[in-house]
XYZ file of N, CA and C in Angstrom:
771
model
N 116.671 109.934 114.575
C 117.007 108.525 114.374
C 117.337 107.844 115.687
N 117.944 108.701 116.232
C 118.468 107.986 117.684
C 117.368 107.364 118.732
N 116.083 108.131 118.658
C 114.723 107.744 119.476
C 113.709 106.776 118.813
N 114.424 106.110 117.836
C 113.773 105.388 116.644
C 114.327 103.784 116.809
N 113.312 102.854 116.951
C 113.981 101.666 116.886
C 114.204 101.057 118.593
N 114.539 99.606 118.858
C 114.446 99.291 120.146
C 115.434 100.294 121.093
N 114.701 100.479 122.180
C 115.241 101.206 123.517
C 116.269 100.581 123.887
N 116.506 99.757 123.622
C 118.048 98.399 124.160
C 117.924 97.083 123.297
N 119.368 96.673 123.514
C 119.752 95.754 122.785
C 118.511 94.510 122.769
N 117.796 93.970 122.093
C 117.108 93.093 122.076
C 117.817 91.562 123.239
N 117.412 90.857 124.022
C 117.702 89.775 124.774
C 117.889 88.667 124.096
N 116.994 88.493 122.488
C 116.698 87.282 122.307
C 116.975 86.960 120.779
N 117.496 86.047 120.446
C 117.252 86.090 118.950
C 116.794 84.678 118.671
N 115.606 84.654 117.470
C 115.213 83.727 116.512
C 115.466 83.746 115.397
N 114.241 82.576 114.962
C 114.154 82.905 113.262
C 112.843 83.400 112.697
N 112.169 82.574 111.875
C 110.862 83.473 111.450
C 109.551 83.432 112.759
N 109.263 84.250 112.711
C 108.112 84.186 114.039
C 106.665 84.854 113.558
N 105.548 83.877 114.411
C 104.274 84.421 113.543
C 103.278 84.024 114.958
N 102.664 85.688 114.975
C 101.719 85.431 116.051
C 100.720 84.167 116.139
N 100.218 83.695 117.256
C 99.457 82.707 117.367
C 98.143 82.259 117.903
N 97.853 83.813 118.535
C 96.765 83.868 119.487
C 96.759 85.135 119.677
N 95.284 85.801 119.873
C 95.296 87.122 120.210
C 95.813 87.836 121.406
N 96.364 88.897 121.619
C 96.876 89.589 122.218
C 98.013 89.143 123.358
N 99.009 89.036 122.202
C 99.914 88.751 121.847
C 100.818 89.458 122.251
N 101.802 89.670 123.003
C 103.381 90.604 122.778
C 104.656 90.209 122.785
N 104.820 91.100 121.524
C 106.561 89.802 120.851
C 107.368 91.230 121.610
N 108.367 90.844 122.261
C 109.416 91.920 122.995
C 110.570 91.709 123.035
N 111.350 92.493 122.569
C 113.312 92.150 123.263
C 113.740 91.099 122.441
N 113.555 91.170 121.279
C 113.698 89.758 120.054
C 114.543 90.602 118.710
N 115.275 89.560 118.670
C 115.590 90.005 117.312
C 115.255 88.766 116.437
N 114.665 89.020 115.395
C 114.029 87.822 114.467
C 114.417 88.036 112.988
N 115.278 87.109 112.406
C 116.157 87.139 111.965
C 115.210 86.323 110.533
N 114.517 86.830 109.359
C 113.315 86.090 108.632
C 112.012 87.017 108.695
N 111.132 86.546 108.841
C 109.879 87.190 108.908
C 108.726 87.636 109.799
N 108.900 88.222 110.098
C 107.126 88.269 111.556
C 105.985 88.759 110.391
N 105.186 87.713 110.595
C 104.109 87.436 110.508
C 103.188 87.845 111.614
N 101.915 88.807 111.344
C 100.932 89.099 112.216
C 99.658 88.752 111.867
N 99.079 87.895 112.694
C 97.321 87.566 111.971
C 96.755 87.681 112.953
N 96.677 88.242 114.405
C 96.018 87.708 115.561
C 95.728 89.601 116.019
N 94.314 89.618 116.394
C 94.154 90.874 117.414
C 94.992 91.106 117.635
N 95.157 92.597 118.457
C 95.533 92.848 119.738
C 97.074 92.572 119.676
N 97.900 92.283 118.322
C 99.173 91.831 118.636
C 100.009 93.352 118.783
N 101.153 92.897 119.596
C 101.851 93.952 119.854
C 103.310 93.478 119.658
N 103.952 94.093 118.784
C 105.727 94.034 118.756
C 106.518 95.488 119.233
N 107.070 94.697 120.048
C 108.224 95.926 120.855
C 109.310 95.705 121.132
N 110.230 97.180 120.941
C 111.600 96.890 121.289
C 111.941 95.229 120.650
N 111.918 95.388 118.740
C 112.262 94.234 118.183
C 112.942 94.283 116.869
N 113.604 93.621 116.809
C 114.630 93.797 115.717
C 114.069 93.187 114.530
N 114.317 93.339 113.486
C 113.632 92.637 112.286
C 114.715 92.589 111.436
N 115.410 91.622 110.924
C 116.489 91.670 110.140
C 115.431 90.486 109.239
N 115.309 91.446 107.944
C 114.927 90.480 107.142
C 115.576 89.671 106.013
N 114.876 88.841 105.302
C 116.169 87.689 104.623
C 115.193 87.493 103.340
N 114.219 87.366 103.011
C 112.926 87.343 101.859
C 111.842 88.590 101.685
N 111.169 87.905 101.026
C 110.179 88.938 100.274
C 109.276 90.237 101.273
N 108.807 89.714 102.033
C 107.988 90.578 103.273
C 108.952 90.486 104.513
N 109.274 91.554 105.294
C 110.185 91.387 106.775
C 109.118 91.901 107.867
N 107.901 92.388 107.454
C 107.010 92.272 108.843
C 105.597 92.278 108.069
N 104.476 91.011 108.162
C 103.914 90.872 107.031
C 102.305 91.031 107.787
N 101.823 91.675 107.899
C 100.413 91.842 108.160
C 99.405 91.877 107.232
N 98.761 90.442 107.695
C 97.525 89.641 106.902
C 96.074 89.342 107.454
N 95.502 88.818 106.843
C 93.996 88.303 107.354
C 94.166 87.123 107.950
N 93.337 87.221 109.650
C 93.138 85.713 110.106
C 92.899 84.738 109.581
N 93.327 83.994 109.874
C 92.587 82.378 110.054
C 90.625 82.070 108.827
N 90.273 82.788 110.208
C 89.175 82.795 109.497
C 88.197 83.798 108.491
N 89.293 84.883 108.164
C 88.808 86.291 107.363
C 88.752 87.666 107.916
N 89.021 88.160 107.673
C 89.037 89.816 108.123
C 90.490 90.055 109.154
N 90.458 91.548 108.656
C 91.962 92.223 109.347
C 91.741 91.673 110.697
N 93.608 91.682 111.139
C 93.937 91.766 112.514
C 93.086 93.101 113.447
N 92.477 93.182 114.664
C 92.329 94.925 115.082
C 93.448 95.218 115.714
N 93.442 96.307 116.324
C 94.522 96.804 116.746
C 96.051 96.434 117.252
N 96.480 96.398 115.768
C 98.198 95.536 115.826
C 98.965 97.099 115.918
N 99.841 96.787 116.830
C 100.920 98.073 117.384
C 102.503 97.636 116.748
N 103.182 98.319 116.331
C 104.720 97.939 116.012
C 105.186 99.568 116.984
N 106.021 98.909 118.094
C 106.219 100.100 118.761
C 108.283 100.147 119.023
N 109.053 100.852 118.530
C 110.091 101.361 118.547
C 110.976 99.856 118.281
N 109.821 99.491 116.871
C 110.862 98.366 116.193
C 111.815 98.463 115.512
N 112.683 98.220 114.552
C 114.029 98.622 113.563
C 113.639 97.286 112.933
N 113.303 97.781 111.763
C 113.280 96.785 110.185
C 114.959 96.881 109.427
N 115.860 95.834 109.626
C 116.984 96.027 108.966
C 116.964 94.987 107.903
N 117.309 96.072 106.272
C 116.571 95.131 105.523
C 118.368 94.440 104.594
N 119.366 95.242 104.981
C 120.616 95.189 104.706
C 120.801 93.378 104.052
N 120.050 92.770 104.753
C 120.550 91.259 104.970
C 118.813 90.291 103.576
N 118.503 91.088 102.906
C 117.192 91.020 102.109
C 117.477 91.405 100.996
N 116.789 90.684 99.974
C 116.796 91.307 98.489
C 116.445 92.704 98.355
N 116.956 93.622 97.293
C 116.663 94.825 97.378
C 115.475 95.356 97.055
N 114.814 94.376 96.253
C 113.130 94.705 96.138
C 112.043 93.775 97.153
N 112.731 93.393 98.507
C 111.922 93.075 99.858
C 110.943 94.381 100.101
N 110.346 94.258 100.669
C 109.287 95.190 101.212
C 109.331 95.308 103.009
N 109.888 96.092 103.654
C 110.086 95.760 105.419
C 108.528 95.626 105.995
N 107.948 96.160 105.634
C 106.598 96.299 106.033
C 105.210 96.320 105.381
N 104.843 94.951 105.215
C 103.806 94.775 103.868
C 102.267 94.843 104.708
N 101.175 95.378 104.225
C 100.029 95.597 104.708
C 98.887 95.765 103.714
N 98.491 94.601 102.805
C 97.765 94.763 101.604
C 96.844 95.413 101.597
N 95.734 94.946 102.916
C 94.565 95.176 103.238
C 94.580 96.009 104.807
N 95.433 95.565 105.159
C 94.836 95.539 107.157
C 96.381 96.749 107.556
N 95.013 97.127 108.709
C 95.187 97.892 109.756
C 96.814 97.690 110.156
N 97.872 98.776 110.982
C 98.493 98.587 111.772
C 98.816 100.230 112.447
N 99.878 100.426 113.739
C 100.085 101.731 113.761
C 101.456 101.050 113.891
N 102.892 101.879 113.803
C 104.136 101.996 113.950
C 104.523 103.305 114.460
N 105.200 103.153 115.284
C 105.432 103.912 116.341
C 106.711 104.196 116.651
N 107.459 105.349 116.554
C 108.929 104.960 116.900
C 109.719 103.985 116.021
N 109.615 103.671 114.540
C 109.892 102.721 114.071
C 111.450 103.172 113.208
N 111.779 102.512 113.030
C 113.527 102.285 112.727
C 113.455 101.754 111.116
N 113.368 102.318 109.825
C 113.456 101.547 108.692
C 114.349 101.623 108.285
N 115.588 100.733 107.477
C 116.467 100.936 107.121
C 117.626 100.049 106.059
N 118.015 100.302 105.433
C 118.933 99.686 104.020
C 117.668 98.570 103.508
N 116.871 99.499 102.962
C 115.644 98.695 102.056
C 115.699 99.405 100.690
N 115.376 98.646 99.598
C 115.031 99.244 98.482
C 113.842 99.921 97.883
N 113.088 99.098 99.214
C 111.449 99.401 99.111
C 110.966 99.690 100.296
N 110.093 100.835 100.179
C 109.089 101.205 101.354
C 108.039 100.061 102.039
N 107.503 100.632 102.948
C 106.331 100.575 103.603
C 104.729 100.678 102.726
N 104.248 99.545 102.680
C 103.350 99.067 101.224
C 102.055 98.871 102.110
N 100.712 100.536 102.295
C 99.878 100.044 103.395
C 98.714 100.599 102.380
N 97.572 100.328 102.889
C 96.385 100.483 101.976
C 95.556 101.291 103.183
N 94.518 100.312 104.234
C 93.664 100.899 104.990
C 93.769 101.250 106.485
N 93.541 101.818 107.397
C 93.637 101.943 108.405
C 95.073 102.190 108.846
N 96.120 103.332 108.508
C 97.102 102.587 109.117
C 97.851 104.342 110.034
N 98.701 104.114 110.945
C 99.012 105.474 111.070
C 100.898 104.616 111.742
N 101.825 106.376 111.135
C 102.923 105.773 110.813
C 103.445 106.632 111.294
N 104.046 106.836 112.905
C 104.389 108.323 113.316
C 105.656 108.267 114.273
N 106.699 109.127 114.773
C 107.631 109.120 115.258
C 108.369 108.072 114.781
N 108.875 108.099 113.279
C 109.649 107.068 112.755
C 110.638 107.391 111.487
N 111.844 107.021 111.759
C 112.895 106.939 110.577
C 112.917 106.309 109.694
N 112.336 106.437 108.394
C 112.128 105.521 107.347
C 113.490 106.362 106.385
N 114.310 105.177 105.874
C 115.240 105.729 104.822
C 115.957 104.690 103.936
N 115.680 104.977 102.179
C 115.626 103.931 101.611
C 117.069 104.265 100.568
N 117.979 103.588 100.797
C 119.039 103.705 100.229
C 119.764 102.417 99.183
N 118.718 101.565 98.586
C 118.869 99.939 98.054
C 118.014 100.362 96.564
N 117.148 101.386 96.476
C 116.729 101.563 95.147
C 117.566 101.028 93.365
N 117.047 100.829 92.708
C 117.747 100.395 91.631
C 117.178 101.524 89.790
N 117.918 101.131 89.027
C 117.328 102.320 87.977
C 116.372 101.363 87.536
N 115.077 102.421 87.277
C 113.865 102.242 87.170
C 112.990 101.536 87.954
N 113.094 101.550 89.268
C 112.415 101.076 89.952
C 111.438 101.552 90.730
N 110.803 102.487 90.771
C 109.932 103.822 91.230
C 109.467 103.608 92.326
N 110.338 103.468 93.577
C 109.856 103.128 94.847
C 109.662 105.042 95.435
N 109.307 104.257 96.936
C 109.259 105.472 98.034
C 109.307 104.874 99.546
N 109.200 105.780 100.311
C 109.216 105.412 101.721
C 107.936 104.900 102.267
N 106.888 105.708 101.679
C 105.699 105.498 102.517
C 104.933 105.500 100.758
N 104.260 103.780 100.503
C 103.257 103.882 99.101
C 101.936 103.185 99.200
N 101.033 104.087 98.702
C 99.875 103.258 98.551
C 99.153 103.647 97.894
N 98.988 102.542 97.356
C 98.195 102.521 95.602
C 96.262 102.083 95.840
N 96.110 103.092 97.127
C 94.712 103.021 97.083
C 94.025 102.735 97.966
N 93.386 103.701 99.496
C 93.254 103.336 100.455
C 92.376 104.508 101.388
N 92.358 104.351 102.419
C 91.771 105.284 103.184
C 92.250 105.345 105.173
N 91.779 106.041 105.691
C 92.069 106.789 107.335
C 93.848 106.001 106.963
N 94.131 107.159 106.713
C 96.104 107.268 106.546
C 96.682 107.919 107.617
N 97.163 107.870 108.259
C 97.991 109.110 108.500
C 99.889 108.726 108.936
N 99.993 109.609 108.454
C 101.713 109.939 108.632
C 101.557 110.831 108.864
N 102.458 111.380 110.440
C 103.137 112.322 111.392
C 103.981 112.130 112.227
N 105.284 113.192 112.441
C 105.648 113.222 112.710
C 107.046 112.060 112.506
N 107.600 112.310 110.965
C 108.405 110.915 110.648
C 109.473 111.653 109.654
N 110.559 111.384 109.517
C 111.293 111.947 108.923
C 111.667 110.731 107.508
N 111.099 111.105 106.569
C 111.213 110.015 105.180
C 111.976 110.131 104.060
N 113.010 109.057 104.193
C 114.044 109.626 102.744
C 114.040 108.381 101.900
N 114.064 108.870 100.706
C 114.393 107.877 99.689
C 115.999 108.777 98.904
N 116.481 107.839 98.800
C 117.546 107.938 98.632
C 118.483 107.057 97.398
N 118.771 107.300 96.233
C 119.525 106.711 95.059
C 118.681 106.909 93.665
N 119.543 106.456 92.880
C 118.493 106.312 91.475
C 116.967 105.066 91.870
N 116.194 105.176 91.027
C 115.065 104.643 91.256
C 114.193 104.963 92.309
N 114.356 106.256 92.374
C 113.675 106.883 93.914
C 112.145 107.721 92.844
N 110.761 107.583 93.397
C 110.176 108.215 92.236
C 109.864 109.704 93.690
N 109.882 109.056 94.643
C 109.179 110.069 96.015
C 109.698 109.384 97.312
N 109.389 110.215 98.195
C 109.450 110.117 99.309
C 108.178 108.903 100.164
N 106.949 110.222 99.590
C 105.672 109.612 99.912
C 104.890 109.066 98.661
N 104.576 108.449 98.260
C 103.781 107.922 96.847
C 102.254 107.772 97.248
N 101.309 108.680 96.569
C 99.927 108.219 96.942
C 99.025 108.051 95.098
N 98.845 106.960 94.939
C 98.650 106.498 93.737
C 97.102 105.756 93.674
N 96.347 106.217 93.062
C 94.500 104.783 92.829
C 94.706 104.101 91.941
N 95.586 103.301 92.324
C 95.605 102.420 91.494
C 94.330 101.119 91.540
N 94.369 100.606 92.647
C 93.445 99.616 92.885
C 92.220 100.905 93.642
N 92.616 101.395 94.362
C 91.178 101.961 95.074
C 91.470 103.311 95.196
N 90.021 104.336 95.333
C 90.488 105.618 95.963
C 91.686 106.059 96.596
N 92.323 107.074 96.773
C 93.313 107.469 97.688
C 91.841 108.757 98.689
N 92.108 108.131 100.005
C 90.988 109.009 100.718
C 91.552 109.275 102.160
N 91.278 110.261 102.537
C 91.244 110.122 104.143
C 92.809 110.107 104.418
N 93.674 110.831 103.963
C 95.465 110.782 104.139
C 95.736 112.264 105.180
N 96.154 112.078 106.227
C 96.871 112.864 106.713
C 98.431 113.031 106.905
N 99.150 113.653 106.120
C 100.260 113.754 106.232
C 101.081 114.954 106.806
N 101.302 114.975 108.193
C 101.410 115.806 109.135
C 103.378 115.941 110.059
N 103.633 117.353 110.038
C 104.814 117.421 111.007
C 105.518 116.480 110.185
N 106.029 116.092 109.277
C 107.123 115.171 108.414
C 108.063 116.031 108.076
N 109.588 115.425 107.587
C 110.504 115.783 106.990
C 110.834 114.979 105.791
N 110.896 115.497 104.886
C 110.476 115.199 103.535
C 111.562 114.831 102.773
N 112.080 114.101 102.084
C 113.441 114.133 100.962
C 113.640 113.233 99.904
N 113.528 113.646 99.045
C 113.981 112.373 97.635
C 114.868 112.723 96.944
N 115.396 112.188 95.970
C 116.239 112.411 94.704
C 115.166 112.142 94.083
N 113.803 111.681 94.088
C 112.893 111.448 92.952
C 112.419 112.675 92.334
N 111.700 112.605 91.093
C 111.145 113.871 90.332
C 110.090 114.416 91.521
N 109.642 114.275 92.320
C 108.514 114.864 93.699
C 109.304 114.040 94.531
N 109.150 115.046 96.192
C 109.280 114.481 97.006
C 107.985 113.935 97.473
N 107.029 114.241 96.979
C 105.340 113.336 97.415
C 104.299 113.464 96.193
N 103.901 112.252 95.964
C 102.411 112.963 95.192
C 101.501 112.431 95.631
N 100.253 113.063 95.841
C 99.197 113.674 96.155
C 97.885 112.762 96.011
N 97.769 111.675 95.646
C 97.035 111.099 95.336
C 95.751 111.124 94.449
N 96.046 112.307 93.432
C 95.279 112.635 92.410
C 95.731 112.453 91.064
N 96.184 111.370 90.492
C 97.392 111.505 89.917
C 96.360 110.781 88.412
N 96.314 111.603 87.462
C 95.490 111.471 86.152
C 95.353 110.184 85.720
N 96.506 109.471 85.478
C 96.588 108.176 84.722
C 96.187 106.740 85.598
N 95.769 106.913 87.179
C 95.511 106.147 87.726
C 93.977 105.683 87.394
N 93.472 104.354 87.687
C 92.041 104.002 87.361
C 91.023 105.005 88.298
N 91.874 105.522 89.393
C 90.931 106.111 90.415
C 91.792 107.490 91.215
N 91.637 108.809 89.644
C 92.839 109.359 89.745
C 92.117 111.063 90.912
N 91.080 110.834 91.539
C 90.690 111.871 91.997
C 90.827 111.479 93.779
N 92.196 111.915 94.111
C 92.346 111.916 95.651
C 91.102 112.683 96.386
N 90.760 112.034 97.825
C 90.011 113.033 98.500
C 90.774 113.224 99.825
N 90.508 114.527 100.772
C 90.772 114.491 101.986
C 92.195 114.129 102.431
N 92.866 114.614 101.374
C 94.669 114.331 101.380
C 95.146 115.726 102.172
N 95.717 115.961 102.986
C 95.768 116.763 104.051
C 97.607 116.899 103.969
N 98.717 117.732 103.835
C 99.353 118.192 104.002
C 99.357 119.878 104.705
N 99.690 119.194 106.141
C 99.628 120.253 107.342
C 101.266 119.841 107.975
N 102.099 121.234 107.727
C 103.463 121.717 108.462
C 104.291 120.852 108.187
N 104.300 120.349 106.556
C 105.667 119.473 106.835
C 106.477 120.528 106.143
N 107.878 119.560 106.400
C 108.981 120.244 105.984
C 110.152 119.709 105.022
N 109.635 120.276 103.799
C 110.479 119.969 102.951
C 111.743 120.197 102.360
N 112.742 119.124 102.654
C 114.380 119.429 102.674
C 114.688 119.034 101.096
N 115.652 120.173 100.597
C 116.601 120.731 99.835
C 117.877 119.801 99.762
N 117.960 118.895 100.609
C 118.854 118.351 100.617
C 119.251 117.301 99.475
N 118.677 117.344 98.763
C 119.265 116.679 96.872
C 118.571 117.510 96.049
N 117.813 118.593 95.880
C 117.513 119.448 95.232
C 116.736 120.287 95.708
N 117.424 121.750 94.847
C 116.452 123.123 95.585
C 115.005 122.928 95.786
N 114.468 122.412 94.790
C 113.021 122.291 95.096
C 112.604 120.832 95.492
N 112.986 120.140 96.655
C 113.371 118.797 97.396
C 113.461 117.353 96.408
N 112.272 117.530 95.600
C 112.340 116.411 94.224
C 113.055 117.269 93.058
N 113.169 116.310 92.138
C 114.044 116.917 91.004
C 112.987 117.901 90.156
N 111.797 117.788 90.269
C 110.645 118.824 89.509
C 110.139 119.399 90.663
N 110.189 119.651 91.778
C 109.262 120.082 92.959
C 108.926 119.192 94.021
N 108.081 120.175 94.835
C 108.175 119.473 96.304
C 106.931 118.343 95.900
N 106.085 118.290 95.012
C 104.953 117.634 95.004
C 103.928 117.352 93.742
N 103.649 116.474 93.197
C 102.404 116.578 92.168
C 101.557 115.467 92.460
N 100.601 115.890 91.512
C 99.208 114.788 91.821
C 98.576 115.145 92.932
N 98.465 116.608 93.203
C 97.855 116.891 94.581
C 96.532 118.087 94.011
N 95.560 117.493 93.801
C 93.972 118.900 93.875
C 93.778 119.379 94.871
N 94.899 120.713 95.071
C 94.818 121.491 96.255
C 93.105 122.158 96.251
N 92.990 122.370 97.285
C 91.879 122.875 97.502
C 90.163 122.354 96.733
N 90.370 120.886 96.826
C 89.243 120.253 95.501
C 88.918 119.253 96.751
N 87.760 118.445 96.997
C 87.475 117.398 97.599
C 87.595 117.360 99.236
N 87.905 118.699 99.771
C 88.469 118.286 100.718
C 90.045 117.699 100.956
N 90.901 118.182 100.099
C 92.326 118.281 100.044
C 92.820 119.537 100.731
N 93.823 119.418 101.890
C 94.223 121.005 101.865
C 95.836 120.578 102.087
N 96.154 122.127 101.852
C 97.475 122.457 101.969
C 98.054 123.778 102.847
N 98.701 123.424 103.866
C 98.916 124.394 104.907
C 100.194 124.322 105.800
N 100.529 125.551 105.912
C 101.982 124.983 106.460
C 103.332 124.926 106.264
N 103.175 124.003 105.063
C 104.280 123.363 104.460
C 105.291 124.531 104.139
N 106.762 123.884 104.830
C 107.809 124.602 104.338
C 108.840 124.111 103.991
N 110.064 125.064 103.678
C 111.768 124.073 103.741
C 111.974 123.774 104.294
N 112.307 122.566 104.585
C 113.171 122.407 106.333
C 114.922 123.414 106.077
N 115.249 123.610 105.003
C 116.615 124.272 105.781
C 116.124 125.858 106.059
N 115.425 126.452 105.019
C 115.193 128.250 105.385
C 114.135 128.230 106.393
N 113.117 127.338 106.497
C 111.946 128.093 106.971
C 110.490 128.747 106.303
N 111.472 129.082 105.305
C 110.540 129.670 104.194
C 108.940 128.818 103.866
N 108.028 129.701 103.886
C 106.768 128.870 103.663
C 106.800 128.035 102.132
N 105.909 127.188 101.731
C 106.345 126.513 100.384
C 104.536 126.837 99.982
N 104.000 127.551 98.642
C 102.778 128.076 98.321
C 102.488 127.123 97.636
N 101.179 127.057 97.827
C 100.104 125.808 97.691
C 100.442 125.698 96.087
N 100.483 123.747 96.045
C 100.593 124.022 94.681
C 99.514 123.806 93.570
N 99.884 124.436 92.329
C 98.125 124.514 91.628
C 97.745 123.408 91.113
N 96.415 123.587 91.438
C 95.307 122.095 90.986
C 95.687 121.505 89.861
């Protein structure tokens, strides 16, 4: 947590801020409302995000159609403490982003990404959940080139369903790498798998769990039923490898199709 979030106190504070031109860099800000990203090439760093409404960092389609390219969020802190508890810190319907070093925190709701996105060296931890509200840290209801590594993800209270949520709801779940993580819910799974029966598009492909580590820390088997479901190990190009407890060490055996 400590290497997570701006390197120093931010210099500057606003209110809602929204890129305006391509390649772009918002730095040393604390923005107190919403950032808005629609422009190439945008880059946010070392920036505070205290959000107050519905989206607290909202990545959309330009101006004139199609995703932003390469938008960076690099050792930002989403503080959602000061936001309704069903805000979203980091909304991404359609489009691309990477987060880097990122800081998530007193949200009720995860990180909501679909295509292109990679989510690595970052503290995501959701402690605002409510009963029946089936959030997670990291969800997406249908997407492809994923990856999460190297991020330590907790959901935390009643209304927790996972950690990681991979659901087809609207589209395939394809192309997910979920790598080097530390894992934790009070939900019934700490992840599922993106094969999940009752979805319109319930056959995950290329869902990749390599060396994470799943913590015990609200139940022996990390979710309240196990470390994982909705996962066709070994089907499509799904694998499973690695994976252990984070407190023993102990390897965790692939679980069945």
């Amino acid at each position: 947590m400590s290497t997570t979030g701006p390197r120093s106190d931010p210099a500057r504070s606003t209110g809602p801020v929204a890129t305006d031109r391509a390649g772009q860099t918002i730095e040393g800000t604390t923005i107190t409302g919403r950032l808005t990203i629609s422009h190439d090439d945008a880059t946010v760093r070392d920036v505070t995000v205290r959000g107050t409404g519905t989206y607290m960092i909202y990545v959309q389609e330009k101006s004139g159609g199609g995703c932003p390219e390469n938008v960076r969020l690099e050792y930002v802190e989403v503080d959602g403490s000061g936001a309704p508890a069903d805000s979203i810190p980091i909304y991404s319907p359609e489009c691309g982003f990477t987060l880097d070093h990122g800081l998530v925190h007193h949200v009720g709701r995860g990180i909501r990404i679909a295509n292109d996105v990679v989510v690595e060296n970052s503290y995501i931890f959701l402690t605002r959940t409510w009963e029946g509200a089936h959030r997670s840290g990291v969800s997406t209801h249908g997407g492809e080139h994923i990856v999460l590594r190297n991020n330590v993800i907790i959901c935390e209270n009643v209304g927790c369903s996972a950690a990681i949520t991979m659901y087809g709801d609207h589209a395939p779940v394809d192309g997910v790498l979920v790598e080097h993580n530390v894992i934790a819910s009070t939900g019934s799974y700490c992840a599922y798998g993106g094969s999940v029966e009752s979805k319109s598009f319930p056959d995950g492909a290329d869902v990749r769990f390599i060396d994470n580590r799943f913590s015990t820390r609200y139940f022996p088997t990390c979710g309240r039923y196990g470390p994982v479901a909705g996962f066709a190990a070994g089907s499509r190009g799904n694998e499973w490898r690695g994976n252990v407890w984070q407190e023993t060490g102990e390897p965790i055996r692939e679980p069945a199709s």
